[in-house]
């Protein structure tokens, strides 16, 4: 508390408690914690707007306190109901957020009013003025009123807010509440404000563990017949809590039984919980006979809590488990079996629970139907954990068909997991419509269940395996709630789109292809974003996924209207070093590098990849694709030949290495042999080329390609007679008027000129003249004309 304005506080109380309404006497419409938080945030925004416009004067402050006070009462009522109903633990986060939203602006007003009084007091003291005159001033009294009104609501906010916090912060908040309530207490005074403040201080002391101080305040309220019954009841409830904390079991039972005798309280289950807890806690420290007596006293109370259902049933089971529920049950009665089974379930001992559950579900008693349905569910869980997935499916099917229990979502999830286990053991079960139905039924009926994301992902995987790619993508989009599964789903969606692209790329219209590529681009971005978010999660090995995505991104880049070969190369560069575990992707990465190297003219790098991955490339892509790739290098080399003849040779060297990988039988073998021979010839391996041409001519004596190749080699080696004989063989074997026939005339004449046989060459050309109109090859016609003009005129 601020020392500068402590002295006149009691004087303000004597002046009257103006404008403040007593919380315990004021009913309020209970809203949800979220609504309370929203309302408080709006009020805080309004206050901030007034402050920024310098209009947050005393009147505005009082109005703001009234509004915040109303929201405070709403919060206190909701928090009180949560405590009485046992849901304060479950609703803790939302209640805490509501408390913080209300407390912050109210605390700020309180601090502002106190600060104003501090500043006025310091100014008077610095000027050696009359401090008593200050206390009587209008400004000071207005600040007092504002501060007191704010503190009144803050006291109760801090008490209920402290119950929602933990550790040092909890202690700090309760101390603020305790001190705040003390500010309103004057010895010997009576009245509602005095009563309420003593009660609040006692409750705060109880939470701070000062049990004696708490009991002193609480007894003042509980034993005063002039205090309203509602407040006396609240004090007695707190004294019950105090007795439990002190371990005084007899006092706890006495107070609890007295409170339970009062009809229509609304907090009976909380009282029963305190009663059962005190008895069971005492049984842990008592002798065997005393412990048994305490447990017998607690047992009926626990049954009453279980019948209340919900959170009270959970709390009762937790209390029973703390001492061994089997000690509280009659093993010969049906409900006793159920309690014993639950005790095993609390310990996750399904092996022991299953035989007891099996006995319990066989009992013929309509009154036990609810418990037996629940027992059947846990029996299914036990069967599943024991490896009997089919039994689990059978049991859960019956549960979901006959009833709609609160745990139906968990049961549907269990059926999905059991079907998944069956699918893992059998291809028939994996392809079974029953597996799909289990997933879809779970997702349709319980889309917000905590594990729905897992079933959506498995459904996506299953549909992908069935090649139902659009449906798989739809399933993957519904995977939400777990970052790891969301990342895997983004990858799954990406894979499905690539499958569509590969299967239908030739059938897709330009518009559809563009749309599909755009969707792939979004999937790539989504995957990278989600992968970054789970980078440190040990349960997901990102490396294999990143390896596949690198390949997919490279393919995606290649499919753009203007692909950037350097970007593609960068994506798969050093792929083997970056992804040593993804050996199955090495051929794909190598092919992408080879294609990029072709476009960039990096033929030496491309040749190295072909040497390393040649057989794998053929196995993965087939003969036709490798031939197409080789032709691409030949074409690229020819395009670069004018600027760099050496690049042309290097490009053909890559094509040669590719062709060397291809298998060949029959005509295909001959074709491959001739292609290899030409590539060997063009890359300087004349000896190997000559061998292949000779083999081809031996197997087929009229092979024009072999004849041409051998003739070219003979010319390079200046074996002119051999070259002449070969060209003459081509002339003899070709049909008059065909392109090879004209070609042979030209080459025979050319070699004759080279051998100084011009007369024979000219005679041959003269004989060709009548057939010249049939020659459509303009280039060859020009060559024939040029050799004739140069040697025969």
PDB file of N, CA and C in Angstrom, residues 228-312:
ATOM      1  N   UNK A 228     -25.929 -12.066   7.475  1.00  0.00           N
ATOM      2  CA  UNK A 228     -26.830 -12.792   6.556  1.00  0.00           C
ATOM      3  C   UNK A 228     -26.420 -14.257   6.401  1.00  0.00           C
ATOM      4  N   UNK A 229     -27.421 -15.134   6.237  1.00  0.00           N
ATOM      5  CA  UNK A 229     -27.190 -16.582   6.183  1.00  0.00           C
ATOM      6  C   UNK A 229     -26.234 -16.967   5.061  1.00  0.00           C
ATOM      7  N   UNK A 230     -26.346 -16.264   3.934  1.00  0.00           N
ATOM      8  CA  UNK A 230     -25.502 -16.626   2.782  1.00  0.00           C
ATOM      9  C   UNK A 230     -24.026 -16.451   3.105  1.00  0.00           C
ATOM     10  N   UNK A 231     -23.710 -15.375   3.879  1.00  0.00           N
ATOM     11  CA  UNK A 231     -22.298 -15.134   4.197  1.00  0.00           C
ATOM     12  C   UNK A 231     -21.824 -16.079   5.309  1.00  0.00           C
ATOM     13  N   UNK A 232     -22.719 -16.366   6.243  1.00  0.00           N
ATOM     14  CA  UNK A 232     -22.352 -17.349   7.274  1.00  0.00           C
ATOM     15  C   UNK A 232     -22.068 -18.712   6.626  1.00  0.00           C
ATOM     16  N   UNK A 233     -22.878 -19.074   5.625  1.00  0.00           N
ATOM     17  CA  UNK A 233     -22.678 -20.346   4.927  1.00  0.00           C
ATOM     18  C   UNK A 233     -21.333 -20.358   4.202  1.00  0.00           C
ATOM     19  N   UNK A 234     -20.973 -19.232   3.578  1.00  0.00           N
ATOM     20  CA  UNK A 234     -19.688 -19.157   2.883  1.00  0.00           C
ATOM     21  C   UNK A 234     -18.537 -19.298   3.868  1.00  0.00           C
ATOM     22  N   UNK A 235     -18.690 -18.689   5.050  1.00  0.00           N
ATOM     23  CA  UNK A 235     -17.640 -18.783   6.063  1.00  0.00           C
ATOM     24  C   UNK A 235     -17.512 -20.214   6.568  1.00  0.00           C
ATOM     25  N   UNK A 236     -18.653 -20.888   6.776  1.00  0.00           N
ATOM     26  CA  UNK A 236     -18.608 -22.279   7.236  1.00  0.00           C
ATOM     27  C   UNK A 236     -17.974 -23.194   6.182  1.00  0.00           C
ATOM     28  N   UNK A 237     -18.250 -22.900   4.916  1.00  0.00           N
ATOM     29  CA  UNK A 237     -17.628 -23.679   3.836  1.00  0.00           C
ATOM     30  C   UNK A 237     -16.102 -23.515   3.877  1.00  0.00           C
ATOM     31  N   UNK A 238     -15.677 -22.295   4.157  1.00  0.00           N
ATOM     32  CA  UNK A 238     -14.236 -22.056   4.259  1.00  0.00           C
ATOM     33  C   UNK A 238     -13.651 -22.739   5.486  1.00  0.00           C
ATOM     34  N   UNK A 239     -14.413 -22.763   6.587  1.00  0.00           N
ATOM     35  CA  UNK A 239     -13.939 -23.474   7.777  1.00  0.00           C
ATOM     36  C   UNK A 239     -13.835 -24.976   7.507  1.00  0.00           C
ATOM     37  N   UNK A 240     -14.731 -25.499   6.652  1.00  0.00           N
ATOM     38  CA  UNK A 240     -14.625 -26.897   6.234  1.00  0.00           C
ATOM     39  C   UNK A 240     -13.327 -27.120   5.471  1.00  0.00           C
ATOM     40  N   UNK A 241     -13.026 -26.221   4.569  1.00  0.00           N
ATOM     41  CA  UNK A 241     -11.776 -26.303   3.808  1.00  0.00           C
ATOM     42  C   UNK A 241     -10.582 -26.246   4.759  1.00  0.00           C
ATOM     43  N   UNK A 242     -10.675 -25.358   5.739  1.00  0.00           N
ATOM     44  CA  UNK A 242      -9.582 -25.220   6.708  1.00  0.00           C
ATOM     45  C   UNK A 242      -9.376 -26.515   7.488  1.00  0.00           C
ATOM     46  N   UNK A 243     -10.484 -27.167   7.884  1.00  0.00           N
ATOM     47  CA  UNK A 243     -10.379 -28.417   8.634  1.00  0.00           C
ATOM     48  C   UNK A 243      -9.708 -29.503   7.796  1.00  0.00           C
ATOM     49  N   UNK A 244     -10.036 -29.543   6.514  1.00  0.00           N
ATOM     50  CA  UNK A 244      -9.406 -30.524   5.618  1.00  0.00           C
ATOM     51  C   UNK A 244      -7.920 -30.263   5.519  1.00  0.00           C
ATOM     52  N   UNK A 245      -7.559 -28.992   5.357  1.00  0.00           N
ATOM     53  CA  UNK A 245      -6.137 -28.645   5.225  1.00  0.00           C
ATOM     54  C   UNK A 245      -5.376 -28.943   6.509  1.00  0.00           C
ATOM     55  N   UNK A 246      -6.054 -28.778   7.633  1.00  0.00           N
ATOM     56  CA  UNK A 246      -5.397 -29.040   8.920  1.00  0.00           C
ATOM     57  C   UNK A 246      -5.345 -30.523   9.247  1.00  0.00           C
ATOM     58  N   UNK A 247      -6.041 -31.345   8.445  1.00  0.00           N
ATOM     59  CA  UNK A 247      -6.046 -32.782   8.682  1.00  0.00           C
ATOM     60  C   UNK A 247      -6.935 -33.184   9.839  1.00  0.00           C
ATOM     61  N   UNK A 248      -7.880 -32.339  10.209  1.00  0.00           N
ATOM     62  CA  UNK A 248      -8.790 -32.625  11.321  1.00  0.00           C
ATOM     63  C   UNK A 248     -10.020 -33.318  10.759  1.00  0.00           C
ATOM     64  N   UNK A 249      -9.988 -34.647  10.719  1.00  0.00           N
ATOM     65  CA  UNK A 249     -11.041 -35.403  10.049  1.00  0.00           C
ATOM     66  C   UNK A 249     -12.359 -35.309  10.798  1.00  0.00           C
ATOM     67  N   UNK A 250     -12.333 -35.356  12.137  1.00  0.00           N
ATOM     68  CA  UNK A 250     -13.588 -35.300  12.913  1.00  0.00           C
ATOM     69  C   UNK A 250     -14.293 -33.963  12.707  1.00  0.00           C
ATOM     70  N   UNK A 251     -13.510 -32.899  12.736  1.00  0.00           N
ATOM     71  CA  UNK A 251     -14.104 -31.577  12.521  1.00  0.00           C
ATOM     72  C   UNK A 251     -14.641 -31.448  11.107  1.00  0.00           C
ATOM     73  N   UNK A 252     -13.910 -31.998  10.136  1.00  0.00           N
ATOM     74  CA  UNK A 252     -14.352 -31.957   8.745  1.00  0.00           C
ATOM     75  C   UNK A 252     -15.697 -32.643   8.586  1.00  0.00           C
ATOM     76  N   UNK A 253     -15.826 -33.855   9.131  1.00  0.00           N
ATOM     77  CA  UNK A 253     -17.072 -34.617   9.007  1.00  0.00           C
ATOM     78  C   UNK A 253     -18.218 -33.866   9.685  1.00  0.00           C
ATOM     79  N   UNK A 254     -17.956 -33.292  10.875  1.00  0.00           N
ATOM     80  CA  UNK A 254     -18.999 -32.573  11.618  1.00  0.00           C
ATOM     81  C   UNK A 254     -19.504 -31.379  10.810  1.00  0.00           C
ATOM     82  N   UNK A 255     -18.570 -30.570  10.272  1.00  0.00           N
ATOM     83  CA  UNK A 255     -18.979 -29.386   9.511  1.00  0.00           C
ATOM     84  C   UNK A 255     -19.684 -29.799   8.223  1.00  0.00           C
ATOM     85  N   UNK A 256     -19.117 -30.797   7.535  1.00  0.00           N
ATOM     86  CA  UNK A 256     -19.698 -31.240   6.265  1.00  0.00           C
ATOM     87  C   UNK A 256     -21.114 -31.754   6.461  1.00  0.00           C
ATOM     88  N   UNK A 257     -21.321 -32.585   7.465  1.00  0.00           N
ATOM     89  CA  UNK A 257     -22.661 -33.133   7.698  1.00  0.00           C
ATOM     90  C   UNK A 257     -23.648 -32.025   8.048  1.00  0.00           C
ATOM     91  N   UNK A 258     -23.176 -31.018   8.804  1.00  0.00           N
ATOM     92  CA  UNK A 258     -24.044 -29.892   9.126  1.00  0.00           C
ATOM     93  C   UNK A 258     -24.440 -29.105   7.890  1.00  0.00           C
ATOM     94  N   UNK A 259     -23.488 -28.877   7.002  1.00  0.00           N
ATOM     95  CA  UNK A 259     -23.777 -28.141   5.765  1.00  0.00           C
ATOM     96  C   UNK A 259     -24.702 -28.943   4.853  1.00  0.00           C
ATOM     97  N   UNK A 260     -24.475 -30.241   4.777  1.00  0.00           N
ATOM     98  CA  UNK A 260     -25.290 -31.089   3.897  1.00  0.00           C
ATOM     99  C   UNK A 260     -26.732 -31.218   4.397  1.00  0.00           C
ATOM    100  N   UNK A 261     -26.928 -30.929   5.664  1.00  0.00           N
ATOM    101  CA  UNK A 261     -28.296 -30.996   6.193  1.00  0.00           C
ATOM    102  C   UNK A 261     -29.131 -29.795   5.777  1.00  0.00           C
ATOM    103  N   UNK A 262     -28.467 -28.768   5.250  1.00  0.00           N
ATOM    104  CA  UNK A 262     -29.178 -27.567   4.798  1.00  0.00           C
ATOM    105  C   UNK A 262     -29.660 -27.791   3.366  1.00  0.00           C
ATOM    106  N   UNK A 263     -30.947 -27.717   3.091  1.00  0.00           N
ATOM    107  CA  UNK A 263     -31.454 -28.012   1.741  1.00  0.00           C
ATOM    108  C   UNK A 263     -31.152 -26.890   0.738  1.00  0.00           C
ATOM    109  N   UNK A 264     -31.034 -27.311  -0.544  1.00  0.00           N
ATOM    110  CA  UNK A 264     -30.937 -26.358  -1.648  1.00  0.00           C
ATOM    111  C   UNK A 264     -29.687 -25.499  -1.669  1.00  0.00           C
ATOM    112  N   UNK A 265     -28.571 -26.033  -1.202  1.00  0.00           N
ATOM    113  CA  UNK A 265     -27.345 -25.223  -1.183  1.00  0.00           C
ATOM    114  C   UNK A 265     -26.769 -24.989  -2.583  1.00  0.00           C
ATOM    115  N   UNK A 266     -26.663 -26.088  -3.372  1.00  0.00           N
ATOM    116  CA  UNK A 266     -26.056 -25.975  -4.699  1.00  0.00           C
ATOM    117  C   UNK A 266     -24.590 -26.353  -4.738  1.00  0.00           C
ATOM    118  N   UNK A 267     -23.950 -26.472  -3.572  1.00  0.00           N
ATOM    119  CA  UNK A 267     -22.536 -26.845  -3.542  1.00  0.00           C
ATOM    120  C   UNK A 267     -22.330 -28.164  -2.789  1.00  0.00           C
ATOM    121  N   UNK A 268     -23.370 -29.012  -2.793  1.00  0.00           N
ATOM    122  CA  UNK A 268     -23.305 -30.269  -2.040  1.00  0.00           C
ATOM    123  C   UNK A 268     -22.147 -31.153  -2.482  1.00  0.00           C
ATOM    124  N   UNK A 269     -21.882 -31.195  -3.794  1.00  0.00           N
ATOM    125  CA  UNK A 269     -20.822 -32.090  -4.276  1.00  0.00           C
ATOM    126  C   UNK A 269     -19.444 -31.636  -3.823  1.00  0.00           C
ATOM    127  N   UNK A 270     -19.250 -30.338  -3.731  1.00  0.00           N
ATOM    128  CA  UNK A 270     -17.968 -29.842  -3.220  1.00  0.00           C
ATOM    129  C   UNK A 270     -17.819 -30.227  -1.754  1.00  0.00           C
ATOM    130  N   UNK A 271     -18.904 -30.127  -0.982  1.00  0.00           N
ATOM    131  CA  UNK A 271     -18.857 -30.517   0.438  1.00  0.00           C
ATOM    132  C   UNK A 271     -18.554 -32.012   0.547  1.00  0.00           C
ATOM    133  N   UNK A 272     -19.238 -32.819  -0.276  1.00  0.00           N
ATOM    134  CA  UNK A 272     -18.987 -34.266  -0.252  1.00  0.00           C
ATOM    135  C   UNK A 272     -17.531 -34.573  -0.613  1.00  0.00           C
ATOM    136  N   UNK A 273     -17.009 -33.834  -1.570  1.00  0.00           N
ATOM    137  CA  UNK A 273     -15.608 -34.052  -1.959  1.00  0.00           C
ATOM    138  C   UNK A 273     -14.685 -33.793  -0.783  1.00  0.00           C
ATOM    139  N   UNK A 274     -14.895 -32.655  -0.067  1.00  0.00           N
ATOM    140  CA  UNK A 274     -14.063 -32.346   1.103  1.00  0.00           C
ATOM    141  C   UNK A 274     -14.192 -33.462   2.149  1.00  0.00           C
ATOM    142  N   UNK A 275     -15.413 -33.930   2.362  1.00  0.00           N
ATOM    143  CA  UNK A 275     -15.661 -34.966   3.364  1.00  0.00           C
ATOM    144  C   UNK A 275     -14.918 -36.257   3.020  1.00  0.00           C
ATOM    145  N   UNK A 276     -15.074 -36.706   1.748  1.00  0.00           N
ATOM    146  CA  UNK A 276     -14.427 -37.950   1.329  1.00  0.00           C
ATOM    147  C   UNK A 276     -12.910 -37.812   1.354  1.00  0.00           C
ATOM    148  N   UNK A 277     -12.418 -36.663   0.950  1.00  0.00           N
ATOM    149  CA  UNK A 277     -10.969 -36.452   0.924  1.00  0.00           C
ATOM    150  C   UNK A 277     -10.385 -36.528   2.326  1.00  0.00           C
ATOM    151  N   UNK A 278     -11.040 -35.873   3.286  1.00  0.00           N
ATOM    152  CA  UNK A 278     -10.531 -35.896   4.661  1.00  0.00           C
ATOM    153  C   UNK A 278     -10.508 -37.319   5.206  1.00  0.00           C
ATOM    154  N   UNK A 279     -11.561 -38.073   4.940  1.00  0.00           N
ATOM    155  CA  UNK A 279     -11.635 -39.452   5.443  1.00  0.00           C
ATOM    156  C   UNK A 279     -10.557 -40.340   4.810  1.00  0.00           C
ATOM    157  N   UNK A 280     -10.393 -40.232   3.508  1.00  0.00           N
ATOM    158  CA  UNK A 280      -9.412 -41.086   2.829  1.00  0.00           C
ATOM    159  C   UNK A 280      -7.987 -40.664   3.157  1.00  0.00           C
ATOM    160  N   UNK A 281      -7.755 -39.354   3.306  1.00  0.00           N
ATOM    161  CA  UNK A 281      -6.421 -38.902   3.727  1.00  0.00           C
ATOM    162  C   UNK A 281      -6.094 -39.454   5.111  1.00  0.00           C
ATOM    163  N   UNK A 282      -7.108 -39.446   5.992  1.00  0.00           N
ATOM    164  CA  UNK A 282      -6.888 -39.964   7.347  1.00  0.00           C
ATOM    165  C   UNK A 282      -6.627 -41.465   7.326  1.00  0.00           C
ATOM    166  N   UNK A 283      -7.259 -42.185   6.380  1.00  0.00           N
ATOM    167  CA  UNK A 283      -7.076 -43.644   6.313  1.00  0.00           C
ATOM    168  C   UNK A 283      -5.656 -44.027   5.951  1.00  0.00           C
ATOM    169  N   UNK A 284      -4.959 -43.145   5.305  1.00  0.00           N
ATOM    170  CA  UNK A 284      -3.584 -43.455   4.897  1.00  0.00           C
ATOM    171  C   UNK A 284      -2.620 -43.453   6.076  1.00  0.00           C
ATOM    172  N   UNK A 285      -3.010 -42.748   7.159  1.00  0.00           N
ATOM    173  CA  UNK A 285      -2.105 -42.605   8.303  1.00  0.00           C
ATOM    174  C   UNK A 285      -2.579 -43.400   9.519  1.00  0.00           C
ATOM    175  N   UNK A 286      -3.798 -43.958   9.418  1.00  0.00           N
ATOM    176  CA  UNK A 286      -4.400 -44.614  10.583  1.00  0.00           C
ATOM    177  C   UNK A 286      -3.998 -46.078  10.674  1.00  0.00           C
ATOM    178  N   UNK A 287      -4.343 -46.675  11.810  1.00  0.00           N
ATOM    179  CA  UNK A 287      -4.133 -48.115  11.971  1.00  0.00           C
ATOM    180  C   UNK A 287      -5.068 -48.854  11.034  1.00  0.00           C
ATOM    181  N   UNK A 288      -4.875 -50.167  10.901  1.00  0.00           N
ATOM    182  CA  UNK A 288      -5.660 -50.947   9.937  1.00  0.00           C
ATOM    183  C   UNK A 288      -7.148 -50.866  10.229  1.00  0.00           C
ATOM    184  N   UNK A 289      -7.531 -51.005  11.507  1.00  0.00           N
ATOM    185  CA  UNK A 289      -8.956 -50.982  11.834  1.00  0.00           C
ATOM    186  C   UNK A 289      -9.548 -49.598  11.634  1.00  0.00           C
ATOM    187  N   UNK A 290      -8.766 -48.547  12.044  1.00  0.00           N
ATOM    188  CA  UNK A 290      -9.250 -47.178  11.864  1.00  0.00           C
ATOM    189  C   UNK A 290      -9.335 -46.827  10.379  1.00  0.00           C
ATOM    190  N   UNK A 291      -8.347 -47.285   9.602  1.00  0.00           N
ATOM    191  CA  UNK A 291      -8.333 -47.009   8.166  1.00  0.00           C
ATOM    192  C   UNK A 291      -9.553 -47.613   7.492  1.00  0.00           C
ATOM    193  N   UNK A 292      -9.894 -48.826   7.902  1.00  0.00           N
ATOM    194  CA  UNK A 292     -11.069 -49.485   7.326  1.00  0.00           C
ATOM    195  C   UNK A 292     -12.342 -48.715   7.668  1.00  0.00           C
ATOM    196  N   UNK A 293     -12.426 -48.197   8.919  1.00  0.00           N
ATOM    197  CA  UNK A 293     -13.600 -47.421   9.325  1.00  0.00           C
ATOM    198  C   UNK A 293     -13.708 -46.137   8.511  1.00  0.00           C
ATOM    199  N   UNK A 294     -12.576 -45.475   8.309  1.00  0.00           N
ATOM    200  CA  UNK A 294     -12.601 -44.242   7.517  1.00  0.00           C
ATOM    201  C   UNK A 294     -13.037 -44.533   6.072  1.00  0.00           C
ATOM    202  N   UNK A 295     -12.528 -45.639   5.513  1.00  0.00           N
ATOM    203  CA  UNK A 295     -12.881 -45.972   4.124  1.00  0.00           C
ATOM    204  C   UNK A 295     -14.364 -46.311   4.014  1.00  0.00           C
ATOM    205  N   UNK A 296     -14.893 -47.008   5.005  1.00  0.00           N
ATOM    206  CA  UNK A 296     -16.316 -47.340   4.982  1.00  0.00           C
ATOM    207  C   UNK A 296     -17.177 -46.069   5.049  1.00  0.00           C
ATOM    208  N   UNK A 297     -16.717 -45.083   5.836  1.00  0.00           N
ATOM    209  CA  UNK A 297     -17.441 -43.817   5.917  1.00  0.00           C
ATOM    210  C   UNK A 297     -17.376 -43.048   4.588  1.00  0.00           C
ATOM    211  N   UNK A 298     -16.238 -43.174   3.909  1.00  0.00           N
ATOM    212  CA  UNK A 298     -16.043 -42.422   2.661  1.00  0.00           C
ATOM    213  C   UNK A 298     -16.779 -43.048   1.494  1.00  0.00           C
ATOM    214  N   UNK A 299     -16.970 -44.364   1.525  1.00  0.00           N
ATOM    215  CA  UNK A 299     -17.509 -45.074   0.367  1.00  0.00           C
ATOM    216  C   UNK A 299     -18.867 -44.549  -0.105  1.00  0.00           C
ATOM    217  N   UNK A 300     -19.872 -44.345   0.790  1.00  0.00           N
ATOM    218  CA  UNK A 300     -21.155 -43.828   0.313  1.00  0.00           C
ATOM    219  C   UNK A 300     -21.026 -42.425  -0.301  1.00  0.00           C
ATOM    220  N   UNK A 301     -20.156 -41.621   0.284  1.00  0.00           N
ATOM    221  CA  UNK A 301     -19.949 -40.271  -0.249  1.00  0.00           C
ATOM    222  C   UNK A 301     -19.360 -40.327  -1.652  1.00  0.00           C
ATOM    223  N   UNK A 302     -18.417 -41.238  -1.868  1.00  0.00           N
ATOM    224  CA  UNK A 302     -17.832 -41.412  -3.204  1.00  0.00           C
ATOM    225  C   UNK A 302     -18.894 -41.860  -4.203  1.00  0.00           C
ATOM    226  N   UNK A 303     -19.770 -42.761  -3.788  1.00  0.00           N
ATOM    227  CA  UNK A 303     -20.843 -43.214  -4.677  1.00  0.00           C
ATOM    228  C   UNK A 303     -21.743 -42.053  -5.082  1.00  0.00           C
ATOM    229  N   UNK A 304     -22.051 -41.156  -4.109  1.00  0.00           N
ATOM    230  CA  UNK A 304     -22.871 -39.989  -4.427  1.00  0.00           C
ATOM    231  C   UNK A 304     -22.172 -39.093  -5.443  1.00  0.00           C
ATOM    232  N   UNK A 305     -20.881 -38.932  -5.301  1.00  0.00           N
ATOM    233  CA  UNK A 305     -20.115 -38.117  -6.257  1.00  0.00           C
ATOM    234  C   UNK A 305     -20.104 -38.765  -7.635  1.00  0.00           C
ATOM    235  N   UNK A 306     -19.939 -40.072  -7.688  1.00  0.00           N
ATOM    236  CA  UNK A 306     -19.928 -40.761  -8.982  1.00  0.00           C
ATOM    237  C   UNK A 306     -21.269 -40.612  -9.689  1.00  0.00           C
ATOM    238  N   UNK A 307     -22.352 -40.702  -8.920  1.00  0.00           N
ATOM    239  CA  UNK A 307     -23.670 -40.572  -9.535  1.00  0.00           C
ATOM    240  C   UNK A 307     -23.892 -39.160 -10.086  1.00  0.00           C
ATOM    241  N   UNK A 308     -23.180 -38.203  -9.534  1.00  0.00           N
ATOM    242  CA  UNK A 308     -23.291 -36.829 -10.047  1.00  0.00           C
ATOM    243  C   UNK A 308     -22.688 -36.713 -11.441  1.00  0.00           C
ATOM    244  N   UNK A 309     -21.807 -37.651 -11.768  1.00  0.00           N
ATOM    245  CA  UNK A 309     -21.225 -37.689 -13.106  1.00  0.00           C
ATOM    246  C   UNK A 309     -20.206 -36.578 -13.340  1.00  0.00           C
ATOM    247  N   UNK A 310     -19.741 -36.507 -14.587  1.00  0.00           N
ATOM    248  CA  UNK A 310     -18.831 -35.446 -15.005  1.00  0.00           C
ATOM    249  C   UNK A 310     -17.575 -35.347 -14.174  1.00  0.00           C
ATOM    250  N   UNK A 311     -17.229 -34.097 -13.822  1.00  0.00           N
ATOM    251  CA  UNK A 311     -15.983 -33.849 -13.110  1.00  0.00           C
ATOM    252  C   UNK A 311     -16.002 -34.460 -11.712  1.00  0.00           C
ATOM    253  N   UNK A 312     -17.195 -34.549 -11.102  1.00  0.00           N
ATOM    254  CA  UNK A 312     -17.251 -35.130  -9.756  1.00  0.00           C
ATOM    255  C   UNK A 312     -16.979 -36.623  -9.792  1.00  0.00           C
TER     256      UNK A 312
END
